[in-house]
Amino acid sequence: LAFSINLYNIMIRHAFIKVGVAQSSINRASFYSTVSYNVGGHILSFNDLEHGLIRANSRPPYSLFHPFKQNDPRRSLSMTKLDHRIHFALNCGAKSCPHIESFE
């Protein structure tokens, strides 16, 4: 869990530097679903990483589907149980997000 949280937080910062910070609500929603990274041979968007891996394959807000289907190989990377404390660790880049910490 700590690795995934640290990865998410650093990937957000890297993406802001490389792609830029989204300025509108529509661009922000698109940013989290379209900007992706190759992590260990798996292509992961920020939504995949947050909701698929870190939030135990839970449906994102305003979505009808879980990020990973039954046969998706990335599903094996998901946490088995949702830990609600992650809300206080993930930093999506908003001013209201918690400060970035390094977790072990």
mmCIF file of N, CA, C and O in Angstrom, residues 1 3 8-10 20-21 25 29 31 36-37 41 44 55 62 64 66 71 81 89 97 100:
data_model
loop_
_atom_site.group_PDB
_atom_site.id
_atom_site.type_symbol
_atom_site.label_atom_id
_atom_site.label_comp_id
_atom_site.label_asym_id
_atom_site.label_seq_id
_atom_site.Cartn_x
_atom_site.Cartn_y
_atom_site.Cartn_z
ATOM 1 N N LEU A 1 0.829 -1.196 0.000
ATOM 2 C CA LEU A 1 0.000 0.000 0.000
ATOM 3 C C LEU A 1 0.872 1.258 0.000
ATOM 4 O O LEU A 1 0.611 2.190 -0.757
ATOM 5 N N PHE A 3 3.883 1.681 -1.124
ATOM 6 C CA PHE A 3 4.507 1.863 -2.447
ATOM 7 C C PHE A 3 3.527 2.509 -3.414
ATOM 8 O O PHE A 3 3.875 3.450 -4.139
ATOM 9 N N TYR A 8 1.718 7.033 -6.647
ATOM 10 C CA TYR A 8 0.650 7.932 -7.091
ATOM 11 C C TYR A 8 1.061 9.394 -6.885
ATOM 12 O O TYR A 8 0.959 10.217 -7.793
ATOM 13 N N ASN A 9 1.527 9.707 -5.682
ATOM 14 C CA ASN A 9 1.880 11.088 -5.360
ATOM 15 C C ASN A 9 3.009 11.618 -6.248
ATOM 16 O O ASN A 9 2.962 12.755 -6.707
ATOM 17 N N ILE A 10 4.015 10.811 -6.498
ATOM 18 C CA ILE A 10 5.133 11.277 -7.324
ATOM 19 C C ILE A 10 4.742 11.323 -8.809
ATOM 20 O O ILE A 10 5.185 12.209 -9.540
ATOM 21 N N GLY A 20 1.305 19.403 -17.698
ATOM 22 C CA GLY A 20 0.705 20.650 -17.228
ATOM 23 C C GLY A 20 -0.482 20.374 -16.327
ATOM 24 O O GLY A 20 -1.016 19.271 -16.284
ATOM 25 N N VAL A 21 -0.871 21.383 -15.605
ATOM 26 C CA VAL A 21 -1.997 21.275 -14.675
ATOM 27 C C VAL A 21 -3.277 21.609 -15.430
ATOM 28 O O VAL A 21 -3.358 22.643 -16.101
ATOM 29 N N SER A 25 -12.691 21.803 -15.121
ATOM 30 C CA SER A 25 -13.210 20.558 -14.549
ATOM 31 C C SER A 25 -13.177 19.419 -15.557
ATOM 32 O O SER A 25 -12.831 18.292 -15.230
ATOM 33 N N ALA A 29 -10.905 15.940 -15.181
ATOM 34 C CA ALA A 29 -11.452 14.575 -15.252
ATOM 35 C C ALA A 29 -10.728 13.778 -16.324
ATOM 36 O O ALA A 29 -10.388 12.610 -16.121
ATOM 37 N N PHE A 31 -7.667 14.323 -17.421
ATOM 38 C CA PHE A 31 -6.285 14.137 -16.980
ATOM 39 C C PHE A 31 -6.128 12.831 -16.199
ATOM 40 O O PHE A 31 -5.233 12.043 -16.456
ATOM 41 N N SER A 36 -1.234 8.309 -18.457
ATOM 42 C CA SER A 36 -0.925 6.984 -17.904
ATOM 43 C C SER A 36 0.570 6.723 -17.939
ATOM 44 O O SER A 36 1.322 7.370 -18.661
ATOM 45 N N TYR A 37 0.975 5.757 -17.136
ATOM 46 C CA TYR A 37 2.372 5.364 -17.003
ATOM 47 C C TYR A 37 2.494 3.851 -17.124
ATOM 48 O O TYR A 37 1.564 3.119 -16.768
ATOM 49 N N GLY A 41 5.307 -3.039 -16.471
ATOM 50 C CA GLY A 41 4.712 -3.680 -17.641
ATOM 51 C C GLY A 41 3.203 -3.508 -17.743
ATOM 52 O O GLY A 41 2.584 -3.992 -18.690
ATOM 53 N N LEU A 44 -1.067 2.113 -16.471
ATOM 54 C CA LEU A 44 -1.983 2.566 -15.427
ATOM 55 C C LEU A 44 -2.221 4.065 -15.540
ATOM 56 O O LEU A 44 -1.276 4.852 -15.569
ATOM 57 N N ARG A 55 -7.589 1.674 -3.954
ATOM 58 C CA ARG A 55 -8.929 1.582 -3.350
ATOM 59 C C ARG A 55 -9.595 0.225 -3.601
ATOM 60 O O ARG A 55 -10.813 0.106 -3.585
ATOM 61 N N TYR A 62 -19.143 8.754 -9.830
ATOM 62 C CA TYR A 62 -19.818 9.007 -11.109
ATOM 63 C C TYR A 62 -19.478 7.970 -12.176
ATOM 64 O O TYR A 62 -19.577 8.249 -13.359
ATOM 65 N N LEU A 64 -20.066 3.865 -13.497
ATOM 66 C CA LEU A 64 -20.923 2.688 -13.340
ATOM 67 C C LEU A 64 -20.118 1.405 -13.175
ATOM 68 O O LEU A 64 -20.659 0.381 -12.794
ATOM 69 N N HIS A 66 -16.347 -0.848 -12.247
ATOM 70 C CA HIS A 66 -15.078 -0.952 -11.526
ATOM 71 C C HIS A 66 -13.939 -0.782 -12.532
ATOM 72 O O HIS A 66 -14.096 -1.127 -13.711
ATOM 73 N N ASN A 71 -11.170 -10.407 -15.767
ATOM 74 C CA ASN A 71 -10.047 -11.013 -16.496
ATOM 75 C C ASN A 71 -8.877 -10.046 -16.724
ATOM 76 O O ASN A 71 -7.930 -10.384 -17.426
ATOM 77 N N LYS A 81 -8.379 -5.241 0.506
ATOM 78 C CA LYS A 81 -9.344 -4.584 1.384
ATOM 79 C C LYS A 81 -9.120 -3.079 1.318
ATOM 80 O O LYS A 81 -7.980 -2.609 1.318
ATOM 81 N N ALA A 89 -3.729 10.392 2.628
ATOM 82 C CA ALA A 89 -2.370 10.188 2.130
ATOM 83 C C ALA A 89 -2.219 10.555 0.650
ATOM 84 O O ALA A 89 -1.142 10.959 0.233
ATOM 85 N N CYS A 97 -5.682 19.113 -0.810
ATOM 86 C CA CYS A 97 -5.103 17.774 -0.560
ATOM 87 C C CYS A 97 -4.112 17.829 0.587
ATOM 88 O O CYS A 97 -3.503 18.868 0.846
ATOM 89 N N ILE A 100 2.299 16.131 0.866
ATOM 90 C CA ILE A 100 2.922 14.884 0.428
ATOM 91 C C ILE A 100 3.884 14.389 1.490
ATOM 92 O O ILE A 100 4.737 15.136 1.963
#
